[in-house]
Coordinates of C-alpha atoms and ligand atoms in Angstrom, one line a residue:
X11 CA 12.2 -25.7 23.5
X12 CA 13.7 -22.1 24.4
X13 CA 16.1 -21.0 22.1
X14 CA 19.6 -20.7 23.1
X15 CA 20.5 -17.3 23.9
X16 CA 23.8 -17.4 20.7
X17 CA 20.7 -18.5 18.2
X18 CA 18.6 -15.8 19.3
X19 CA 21.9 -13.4 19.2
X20 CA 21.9 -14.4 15.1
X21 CA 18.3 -14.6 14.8
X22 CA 18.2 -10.4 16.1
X23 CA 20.7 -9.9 13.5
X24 CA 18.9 -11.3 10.9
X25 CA 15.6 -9.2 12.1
X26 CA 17.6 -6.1 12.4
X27 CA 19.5 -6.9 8.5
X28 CA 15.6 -6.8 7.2
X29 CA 14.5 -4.0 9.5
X30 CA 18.2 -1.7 8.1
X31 CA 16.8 -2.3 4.5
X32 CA 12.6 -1.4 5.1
X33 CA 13.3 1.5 7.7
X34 CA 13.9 4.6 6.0
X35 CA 14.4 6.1 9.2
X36 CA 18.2 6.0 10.2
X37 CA 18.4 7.5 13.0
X38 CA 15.1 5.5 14.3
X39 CA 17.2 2.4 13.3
X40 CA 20.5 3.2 14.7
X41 CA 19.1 4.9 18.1
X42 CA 16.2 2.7 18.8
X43 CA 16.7 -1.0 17.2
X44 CA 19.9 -1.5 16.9
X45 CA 20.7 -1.1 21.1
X46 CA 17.3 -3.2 21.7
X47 CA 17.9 -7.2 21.2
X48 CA 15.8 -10.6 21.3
X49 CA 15.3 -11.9 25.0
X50 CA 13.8 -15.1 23.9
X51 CA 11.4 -17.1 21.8
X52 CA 9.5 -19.7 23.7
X53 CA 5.8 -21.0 23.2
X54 CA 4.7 -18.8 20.0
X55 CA 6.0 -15.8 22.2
X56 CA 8.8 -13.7 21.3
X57 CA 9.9 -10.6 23.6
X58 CA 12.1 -7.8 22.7
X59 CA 13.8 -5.6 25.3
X60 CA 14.6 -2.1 24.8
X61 CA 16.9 0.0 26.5
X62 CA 14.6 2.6 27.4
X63 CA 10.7 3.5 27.8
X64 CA 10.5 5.8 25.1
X65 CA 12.0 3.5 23.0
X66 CA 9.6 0.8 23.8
X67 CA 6.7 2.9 23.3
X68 CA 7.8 3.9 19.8
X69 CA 8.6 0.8 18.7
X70 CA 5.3 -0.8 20.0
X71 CA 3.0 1.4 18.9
X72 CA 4.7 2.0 15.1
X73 CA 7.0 -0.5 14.1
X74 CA 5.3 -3.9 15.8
X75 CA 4.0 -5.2 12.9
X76 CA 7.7 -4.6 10.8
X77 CA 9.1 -6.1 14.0
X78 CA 7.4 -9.1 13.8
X79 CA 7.3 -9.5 9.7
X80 CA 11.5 -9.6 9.9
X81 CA 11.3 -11.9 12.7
X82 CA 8.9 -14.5 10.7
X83 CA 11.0 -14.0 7.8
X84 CA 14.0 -14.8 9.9
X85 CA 12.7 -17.8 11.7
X86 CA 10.1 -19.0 9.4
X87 CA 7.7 -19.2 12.3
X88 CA 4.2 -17.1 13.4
X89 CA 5.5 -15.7 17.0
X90 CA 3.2 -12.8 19.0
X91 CA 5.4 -10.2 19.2
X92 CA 6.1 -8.1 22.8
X93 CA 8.1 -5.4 23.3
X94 CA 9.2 -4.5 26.5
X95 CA 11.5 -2.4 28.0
X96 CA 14.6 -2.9 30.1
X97 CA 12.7 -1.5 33.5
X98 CA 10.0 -3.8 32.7
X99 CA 12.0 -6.8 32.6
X100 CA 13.3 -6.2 35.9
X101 CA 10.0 -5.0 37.3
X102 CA 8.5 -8.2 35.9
X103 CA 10.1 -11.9 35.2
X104 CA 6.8 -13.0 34.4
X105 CA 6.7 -11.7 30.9
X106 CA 3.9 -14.0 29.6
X107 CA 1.7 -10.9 31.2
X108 CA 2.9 -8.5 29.2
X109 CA 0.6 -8.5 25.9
X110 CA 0.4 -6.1 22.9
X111 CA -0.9 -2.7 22.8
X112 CA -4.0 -1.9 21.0
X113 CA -3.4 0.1 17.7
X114 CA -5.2 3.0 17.1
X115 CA -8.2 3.3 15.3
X116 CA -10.1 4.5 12.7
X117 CA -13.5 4.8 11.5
X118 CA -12.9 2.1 8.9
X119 CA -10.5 -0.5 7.5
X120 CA -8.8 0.1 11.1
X121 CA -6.2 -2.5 10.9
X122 CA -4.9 -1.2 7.0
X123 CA -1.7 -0.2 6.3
X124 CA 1.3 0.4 4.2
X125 CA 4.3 -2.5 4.7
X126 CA 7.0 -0.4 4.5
X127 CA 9.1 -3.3 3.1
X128 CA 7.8 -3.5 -0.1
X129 CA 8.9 -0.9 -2.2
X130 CA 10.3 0.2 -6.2
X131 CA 13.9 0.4 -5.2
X132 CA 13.6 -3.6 -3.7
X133 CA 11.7 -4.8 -6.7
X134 CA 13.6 -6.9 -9.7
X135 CA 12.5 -5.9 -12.7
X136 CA 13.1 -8.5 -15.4
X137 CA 11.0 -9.3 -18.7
X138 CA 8.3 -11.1 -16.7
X139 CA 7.6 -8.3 -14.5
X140 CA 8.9 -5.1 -16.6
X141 CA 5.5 -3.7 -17.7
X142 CA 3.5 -3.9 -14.7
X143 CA 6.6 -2.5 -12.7
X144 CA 6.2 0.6 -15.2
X145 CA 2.7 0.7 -14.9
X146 CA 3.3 1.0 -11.2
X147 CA 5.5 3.6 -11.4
X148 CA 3.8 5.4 -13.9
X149 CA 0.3 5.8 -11.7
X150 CA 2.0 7.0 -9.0
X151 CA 3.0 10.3 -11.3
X152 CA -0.1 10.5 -13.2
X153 CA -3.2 9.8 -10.5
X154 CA -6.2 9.1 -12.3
X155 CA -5.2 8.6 -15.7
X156 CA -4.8 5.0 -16.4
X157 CA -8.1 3.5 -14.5
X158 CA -8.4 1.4 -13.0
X159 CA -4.5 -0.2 -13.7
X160 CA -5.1 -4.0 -12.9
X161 CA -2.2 -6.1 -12.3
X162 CA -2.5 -9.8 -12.7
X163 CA -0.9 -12.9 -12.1
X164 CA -0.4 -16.3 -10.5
X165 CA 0.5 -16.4 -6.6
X166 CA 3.7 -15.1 -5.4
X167 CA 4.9 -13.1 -8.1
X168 CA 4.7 -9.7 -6.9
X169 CA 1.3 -7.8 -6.7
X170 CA 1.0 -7.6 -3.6
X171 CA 4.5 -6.0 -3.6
X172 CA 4.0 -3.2 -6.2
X173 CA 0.5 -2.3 -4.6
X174 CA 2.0 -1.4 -1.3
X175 CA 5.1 0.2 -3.5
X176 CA 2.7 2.1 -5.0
X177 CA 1.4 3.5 -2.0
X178 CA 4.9 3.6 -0.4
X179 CA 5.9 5.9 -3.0
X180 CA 3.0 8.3 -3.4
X181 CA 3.1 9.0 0.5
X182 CA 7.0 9.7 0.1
X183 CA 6.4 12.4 -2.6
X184 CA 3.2 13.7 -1.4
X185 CA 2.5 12.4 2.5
X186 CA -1.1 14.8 2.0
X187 CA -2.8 12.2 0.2
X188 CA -4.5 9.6 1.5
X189 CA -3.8 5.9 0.5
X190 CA -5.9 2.8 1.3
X191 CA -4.3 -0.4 0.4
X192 CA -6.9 -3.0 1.5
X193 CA -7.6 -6.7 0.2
X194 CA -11.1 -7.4 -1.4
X195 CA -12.4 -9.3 1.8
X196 CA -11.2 -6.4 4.0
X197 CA -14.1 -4.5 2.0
X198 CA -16.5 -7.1 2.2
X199 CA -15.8 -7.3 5.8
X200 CA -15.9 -3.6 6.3
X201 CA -19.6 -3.6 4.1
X202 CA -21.4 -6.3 6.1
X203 CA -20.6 -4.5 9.2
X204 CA -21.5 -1.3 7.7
X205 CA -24.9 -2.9 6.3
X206 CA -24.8 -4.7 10.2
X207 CA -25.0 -1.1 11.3
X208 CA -22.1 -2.2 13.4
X209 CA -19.4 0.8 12.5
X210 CA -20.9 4.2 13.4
X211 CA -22.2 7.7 11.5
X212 CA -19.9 8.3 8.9
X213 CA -20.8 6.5 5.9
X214 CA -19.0 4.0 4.1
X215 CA -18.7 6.3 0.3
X216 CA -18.0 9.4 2.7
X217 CA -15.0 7.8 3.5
X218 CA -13.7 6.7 0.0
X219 CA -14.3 10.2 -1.1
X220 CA -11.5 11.2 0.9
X221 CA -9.0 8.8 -0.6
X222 CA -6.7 9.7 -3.5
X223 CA -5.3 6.2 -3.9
X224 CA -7.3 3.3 -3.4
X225 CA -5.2 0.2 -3.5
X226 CA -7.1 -3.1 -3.8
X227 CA -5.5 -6.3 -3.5
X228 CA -7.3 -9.9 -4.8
X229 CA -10.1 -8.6 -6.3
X230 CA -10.9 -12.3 -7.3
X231 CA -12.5 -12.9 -3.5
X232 CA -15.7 -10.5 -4.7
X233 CA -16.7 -13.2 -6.4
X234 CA -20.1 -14.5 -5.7
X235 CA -20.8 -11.1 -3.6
X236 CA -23.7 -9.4 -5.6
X237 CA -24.2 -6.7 -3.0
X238 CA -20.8 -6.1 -2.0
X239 CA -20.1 -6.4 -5.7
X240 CA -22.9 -3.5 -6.2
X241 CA -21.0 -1.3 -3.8
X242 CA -18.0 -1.9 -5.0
X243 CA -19.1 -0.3 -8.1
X244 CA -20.9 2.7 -6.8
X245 CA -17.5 3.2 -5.1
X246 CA -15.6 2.6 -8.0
X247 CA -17.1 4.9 -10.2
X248 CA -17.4 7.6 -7.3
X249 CA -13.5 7.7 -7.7
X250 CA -13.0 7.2 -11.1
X251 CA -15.3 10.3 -11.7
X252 CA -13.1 12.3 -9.3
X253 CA -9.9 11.0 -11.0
X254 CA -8.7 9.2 -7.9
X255 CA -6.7 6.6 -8.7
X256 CA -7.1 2.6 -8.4
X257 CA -5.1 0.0 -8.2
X258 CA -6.2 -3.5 -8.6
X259 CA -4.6 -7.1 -8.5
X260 CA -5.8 -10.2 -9.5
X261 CA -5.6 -14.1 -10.0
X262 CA -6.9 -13.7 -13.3
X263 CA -7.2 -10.9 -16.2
X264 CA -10.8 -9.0 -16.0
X265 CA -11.9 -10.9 -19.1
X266 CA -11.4 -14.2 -17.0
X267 CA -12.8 -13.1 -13.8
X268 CA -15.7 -15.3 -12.9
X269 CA -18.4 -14.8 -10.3
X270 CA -18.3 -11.2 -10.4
X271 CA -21.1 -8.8 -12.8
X272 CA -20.4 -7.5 -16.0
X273 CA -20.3 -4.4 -15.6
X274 CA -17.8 -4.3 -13.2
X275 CA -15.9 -6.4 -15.3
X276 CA -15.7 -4.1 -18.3
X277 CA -14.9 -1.4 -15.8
X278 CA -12.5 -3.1 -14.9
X279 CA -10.9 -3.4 -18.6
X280 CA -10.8 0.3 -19.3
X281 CA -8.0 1.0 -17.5
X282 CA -4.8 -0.7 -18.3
X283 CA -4.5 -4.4 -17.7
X284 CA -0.8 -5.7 -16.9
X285 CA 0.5 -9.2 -16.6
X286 CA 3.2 -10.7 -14.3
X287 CA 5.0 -13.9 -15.5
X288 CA 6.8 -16.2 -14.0
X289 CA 10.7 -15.0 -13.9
X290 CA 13.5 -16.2 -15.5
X291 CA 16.5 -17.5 -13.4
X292 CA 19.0 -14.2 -13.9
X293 CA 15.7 -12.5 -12.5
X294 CA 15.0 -15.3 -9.6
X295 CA 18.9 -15.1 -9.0
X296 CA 18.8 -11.1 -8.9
X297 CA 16.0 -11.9 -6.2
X298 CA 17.8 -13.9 -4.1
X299 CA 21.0 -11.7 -3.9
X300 CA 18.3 -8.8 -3.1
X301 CA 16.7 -11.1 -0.7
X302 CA 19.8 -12.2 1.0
X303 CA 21.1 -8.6 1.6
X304 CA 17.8 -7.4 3.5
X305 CA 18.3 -10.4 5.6
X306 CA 21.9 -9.1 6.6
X307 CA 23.8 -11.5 5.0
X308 CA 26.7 -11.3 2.3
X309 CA 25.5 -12.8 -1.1
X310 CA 28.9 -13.8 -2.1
X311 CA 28.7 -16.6 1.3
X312 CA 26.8 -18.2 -1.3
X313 CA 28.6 -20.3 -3.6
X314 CA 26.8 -20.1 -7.2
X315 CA 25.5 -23.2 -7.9
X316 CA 23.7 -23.3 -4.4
X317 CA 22.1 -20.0 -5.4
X318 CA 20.9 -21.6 -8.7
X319 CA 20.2 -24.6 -7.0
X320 CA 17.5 -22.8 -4.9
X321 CA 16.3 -20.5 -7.8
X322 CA 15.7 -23.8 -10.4
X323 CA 13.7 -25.4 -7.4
X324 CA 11.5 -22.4 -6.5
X325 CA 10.8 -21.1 -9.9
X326 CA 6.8 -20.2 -9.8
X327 CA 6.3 -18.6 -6.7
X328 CA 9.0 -15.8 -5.3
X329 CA 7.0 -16.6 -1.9
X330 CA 8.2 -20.2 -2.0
X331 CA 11.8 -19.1 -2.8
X332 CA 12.3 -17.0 0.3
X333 CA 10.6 -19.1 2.2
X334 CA 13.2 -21.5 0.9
X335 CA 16.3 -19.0 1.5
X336 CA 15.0 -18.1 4.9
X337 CA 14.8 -22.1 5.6
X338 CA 18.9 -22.4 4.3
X339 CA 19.4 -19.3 6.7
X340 CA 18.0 -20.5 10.0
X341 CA 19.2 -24.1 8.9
X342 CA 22.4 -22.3 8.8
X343 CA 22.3 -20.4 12.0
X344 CA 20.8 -23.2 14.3
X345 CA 23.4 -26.2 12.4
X346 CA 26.7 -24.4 13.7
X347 CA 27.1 -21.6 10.7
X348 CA 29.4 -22.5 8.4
X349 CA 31.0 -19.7 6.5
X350 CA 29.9 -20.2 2.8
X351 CA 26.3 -21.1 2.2
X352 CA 27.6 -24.6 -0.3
X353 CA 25.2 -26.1 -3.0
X354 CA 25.7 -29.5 -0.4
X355 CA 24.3 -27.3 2.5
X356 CA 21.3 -26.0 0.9
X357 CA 20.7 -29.8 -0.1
X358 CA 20.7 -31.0 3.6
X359 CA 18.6 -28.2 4.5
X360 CA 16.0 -29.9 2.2
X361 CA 16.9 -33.5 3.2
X362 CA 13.7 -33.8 4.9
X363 CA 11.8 -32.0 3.2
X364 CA 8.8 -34.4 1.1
X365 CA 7.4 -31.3 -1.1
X366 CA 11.0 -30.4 -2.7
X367 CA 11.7 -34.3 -3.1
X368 CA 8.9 -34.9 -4.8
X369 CA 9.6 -37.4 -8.0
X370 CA 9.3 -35.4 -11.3
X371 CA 6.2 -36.7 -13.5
X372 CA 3.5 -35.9 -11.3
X373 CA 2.3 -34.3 -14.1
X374 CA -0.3 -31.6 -13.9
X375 CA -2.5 -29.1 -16.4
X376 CA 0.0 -26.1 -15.2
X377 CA 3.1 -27.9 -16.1
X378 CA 1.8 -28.6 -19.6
X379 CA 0.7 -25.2 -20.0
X380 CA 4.1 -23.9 -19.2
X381 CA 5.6 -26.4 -21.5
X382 CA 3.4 -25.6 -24.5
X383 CA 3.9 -22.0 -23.3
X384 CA 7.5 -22.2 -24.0
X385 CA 7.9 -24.1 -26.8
X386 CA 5.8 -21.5 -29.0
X387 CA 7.4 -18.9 -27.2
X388 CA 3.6 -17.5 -25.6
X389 CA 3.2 -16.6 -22.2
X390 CA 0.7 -18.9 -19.9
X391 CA -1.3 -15.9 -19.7
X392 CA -2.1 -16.1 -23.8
X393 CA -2.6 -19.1 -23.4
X394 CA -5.0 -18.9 -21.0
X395 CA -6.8 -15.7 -22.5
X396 CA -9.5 -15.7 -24.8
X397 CA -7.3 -14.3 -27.6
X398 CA -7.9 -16.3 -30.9
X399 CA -5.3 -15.1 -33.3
X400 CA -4.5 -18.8 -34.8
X401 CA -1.0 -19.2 -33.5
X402 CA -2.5 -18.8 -29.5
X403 CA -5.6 -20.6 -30.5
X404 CA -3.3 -23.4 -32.2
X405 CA -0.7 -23.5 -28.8
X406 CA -4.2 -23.1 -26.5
X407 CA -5.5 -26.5 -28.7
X408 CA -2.5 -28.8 -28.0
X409 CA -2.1 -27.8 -24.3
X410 CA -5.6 -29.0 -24.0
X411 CA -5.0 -32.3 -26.1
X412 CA -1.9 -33.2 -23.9
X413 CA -4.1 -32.5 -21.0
X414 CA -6.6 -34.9 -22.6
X415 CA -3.7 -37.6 -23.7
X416 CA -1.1 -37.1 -20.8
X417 CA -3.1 -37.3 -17.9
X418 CA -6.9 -38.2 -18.6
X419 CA -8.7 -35.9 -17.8
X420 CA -12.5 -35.4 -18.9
X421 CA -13.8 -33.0 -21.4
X422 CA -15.4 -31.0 -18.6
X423 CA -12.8 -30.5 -16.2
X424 CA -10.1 -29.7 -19.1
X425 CA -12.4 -26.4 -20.2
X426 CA -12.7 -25.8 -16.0
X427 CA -8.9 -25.5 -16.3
X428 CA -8.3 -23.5 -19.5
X429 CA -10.5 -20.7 -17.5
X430 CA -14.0 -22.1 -18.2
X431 CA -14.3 -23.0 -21.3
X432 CA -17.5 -25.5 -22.3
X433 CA -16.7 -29.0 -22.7
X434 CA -17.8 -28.9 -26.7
X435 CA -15.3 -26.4 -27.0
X436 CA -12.0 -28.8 -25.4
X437 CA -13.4 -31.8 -27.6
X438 CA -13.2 -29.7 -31.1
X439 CA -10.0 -29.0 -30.3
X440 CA -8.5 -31.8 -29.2
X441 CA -10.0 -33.4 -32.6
X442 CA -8.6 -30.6 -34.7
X443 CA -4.7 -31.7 -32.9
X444 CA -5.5 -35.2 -33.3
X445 CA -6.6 -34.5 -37.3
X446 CA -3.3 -32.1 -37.9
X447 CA -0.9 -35.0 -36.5
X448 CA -1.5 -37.2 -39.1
X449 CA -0.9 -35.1 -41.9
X450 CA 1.5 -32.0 -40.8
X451 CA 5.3 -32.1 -40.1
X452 CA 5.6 -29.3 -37.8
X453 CA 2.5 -30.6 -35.5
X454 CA 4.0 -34.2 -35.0
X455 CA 7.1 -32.7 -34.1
X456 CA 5.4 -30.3 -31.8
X457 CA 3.9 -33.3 -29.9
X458 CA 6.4 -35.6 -29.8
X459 CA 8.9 -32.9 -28.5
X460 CA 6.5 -31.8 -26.0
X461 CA 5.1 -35.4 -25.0
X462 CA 9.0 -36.6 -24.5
X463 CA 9.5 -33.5 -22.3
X464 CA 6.4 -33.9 -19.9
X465 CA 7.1 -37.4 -19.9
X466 CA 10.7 -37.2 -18.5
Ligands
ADP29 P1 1.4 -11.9 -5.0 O1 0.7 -10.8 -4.3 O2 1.5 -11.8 -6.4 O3 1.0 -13.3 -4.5 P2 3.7 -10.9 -3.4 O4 3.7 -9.5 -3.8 O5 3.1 -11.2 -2.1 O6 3.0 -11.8 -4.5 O7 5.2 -11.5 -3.5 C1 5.6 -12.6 -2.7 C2 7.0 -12.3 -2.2 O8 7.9 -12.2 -3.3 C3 7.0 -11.0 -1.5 O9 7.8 -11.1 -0.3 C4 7.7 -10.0 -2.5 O10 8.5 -9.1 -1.8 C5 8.6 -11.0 -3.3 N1 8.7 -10.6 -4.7 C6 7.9 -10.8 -5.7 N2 8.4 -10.3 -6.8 C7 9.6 -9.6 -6.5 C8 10.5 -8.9 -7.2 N3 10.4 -8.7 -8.5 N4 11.6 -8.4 -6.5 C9 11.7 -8.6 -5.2 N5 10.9 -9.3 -4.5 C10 9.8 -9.8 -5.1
MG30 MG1 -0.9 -10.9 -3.0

């Protein structure tokens, strides 16, 4: 169904709200995105009409790919993007002919680059984040002296954000230096075809020599890769030896890494390892308001328990939470905008929605982790490490034994989930939880506070 042209009116706003926060260029914005507007979105296509050729051409061949990001953000929907220009339109009617222009190419990793969206100044810092946000900051000053710096956490909570921040910021103080932000299967991509003899002359470590900033994003994927693995390393070094600098994320610390070799491993752990935890509401909230200005919008439309209404349901994963805002937005927008964004609005925006209904006590490893977490005060991350000091060892024990107890799960798959542990391992501690609650205060408090909370 076309969208009516009032919807796609809103919908251009909401684009160009995003686009007046990531463009740095003013006068780009004001002279070239601001006149052009949304023609219509139809059958996965969306086309945008400029008021002049040059305009189009610019916008096509640079900004395409920021075009179309704002525009998923705003409707929540994959369109292919065309941009066409006024002349065209009238020229054509057809405009299902009119495709996308190639982009221009390089030797390798054609398709990389830099979202100019992500960046330090739109990043929350709160506790969970704080030291891998200085980290960030601080390679960008000092190339080569923290290496690699590895940032880890679970999905959605901002690596991929600070890697292409990182790279934002060194090209805005030095645009000389090169910057490759790539994701691990990018490389393994870019190697096979390489080995394939596919991509031509230059050689694969020719071209990392040239980088300054090598930006690598889920390094978990080179898992199971020996010879991309084996590259990888020769590249690695090449750069560290130069004092490039080089950025990695990951699911998982190095020391939990699995599939890959050892020695890239311990590489990996002689730089400095940073964690990112799940954020507390003032930081989700923070988020949102920061969120809901790029979009365009006014955060005080919201009323405040509809803001923490959305942050207490989308707590793990900052992904999920915009994905939830942008949702309220275009819920907004299409249902007849009303002027405050009410806690009852965001509700019915959910009303269908079987994931965010979901009935509490589908319990699951994660959740008891997160419980135990809290209640001594760790992060998930100890928990999960291989540190042994006896009050994380102690914590790591009963979040297994719940595990065990709450939801039945076998010996085996219980050390698979605490990051491959062996199954002997789970049992001796389950035995040494069960053998503490009969005789000490503080553990049968401990479990019967945590088992009443998990159970609720
Ligand atoms: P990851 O790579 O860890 O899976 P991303 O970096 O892709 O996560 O983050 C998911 C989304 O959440 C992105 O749109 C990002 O901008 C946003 N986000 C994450 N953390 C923050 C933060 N602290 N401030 C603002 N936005 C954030
Ligand atoms: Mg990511």
């Amino acid at each position: 169904m076309p969208v009516k042209s009032d919807q796609l009116t809103k919908i251009w706003n909401m684009v160009l709200g995003t686009l007046e926060t990531t463009i740095q260029d003013r006068a780009l914005y004001a002279n070239f995105l601001v006149p052009s507007y949304l023609y219509s979105l139809e059958g996965g296509k969306a086309i945008v009409v400029t008021d002049s050729e040059i305009s189009q051409k610019i916008l096509s061949q640079d900004y395409s790919a920021v075009i179309g990001a704002a525009l998923k953000k705003a409707t929540q929907s994959d369109y292919s993007l065309s941009i066409i220009s006024q002349d065209d339109m009238k020229k054509s009617k057809t405009s299902d002919q009119i495709g996308l222009r190639p982009t221009e190419s390089r030797s390798f990793f054609a398709s990389s680059y830099l979202k100019p969206e992500y960046t330090f100044e739109n990043f929350v810092v709160g506790k969970s984040n704080k030291n891998a946000f200085q980290a960030a900051v601080y390679v960008t000053k000092h190339q080569g002296e923290m290496n690699p710096l590895f940032i880890y956490s679970k999905s959605g909570l901002g690596k991929t954000h600070l890697l292409h921040a990182i790279g934002n910021a060194v090209k805005a103080s030095n645009p000389a230096l090169k910057v490759l932000y790539i994701t691990s299967d990018d490389f393994t991509d870019e190697f096979i075809k390489f080995v394939k003899g596919d991509s031509d002359k230059e050689s694969l470590k020719d071209f990392f020599r040239s980088i300054d900033f090598l930006l690598i994003d889920d390094i978990q994927f080179l898992a199971g890769k020996p010879s991309t693995g084996t590259m990888f390393f020769n590249i690695f070094n090449m750069l560290v030896s130069q004092k490039k600098q080089i950025v990695i994320t990951s699911d998982h610390s190095p020391s939990q890494l699995e599939g890959l070799e050892d020695r890239l491993v311990s590489r990996f752990s002689q730089g400095l390892s940073v964690s990112i935890e799940k954020p507390e509401k003032k930081t989700l909230i923070e988020i949102l308001k920061t969120k809901i200005k790029a979009d365009g919008f006014d955060p005080t439309l919201f009323d405040e328990d509809a803001l923490e209404y959305i942050a207490e349901n989308n707590s793990k994963n900052i992904r999920v939470l915009e994905g939830a805002l942008n949702r309220i937005l275009f819920f907004n927008v299409s249902s007849g905008n009303t002027d405050r964004i009410t806690l009852e609005l965001v509700k019915l925006a959910f009303a269908d929605d079987a994931e965010h209904n979901k009935k509490p006590g589908q319990l699951t490893a994660d959740i008891i982790i997160e419980e135990v977490a809290k209640y001594y005060n760790l992060t998930e991350s100890q928990i999960m490490s291989k540190v042994r000091t006896m009050q994380i060892s102690l914590a790591r024990a009963i979040a297994m034994y719940l595990t065990r107890n709450l939801m039945n799960m076998s010996y085996a798959q219980i050390g698979k989930t605490f990051g491959g542990k062996d199954h002997t391992t789970v049992l001796a501690a389950c035995e040494k939880v069960d053998n503490l609650a009969k005789n000490d205060d503080n553990m049968k408090k401990a479990l019967k506070t945590l088992e009443s909370q998990l159970k609720a």
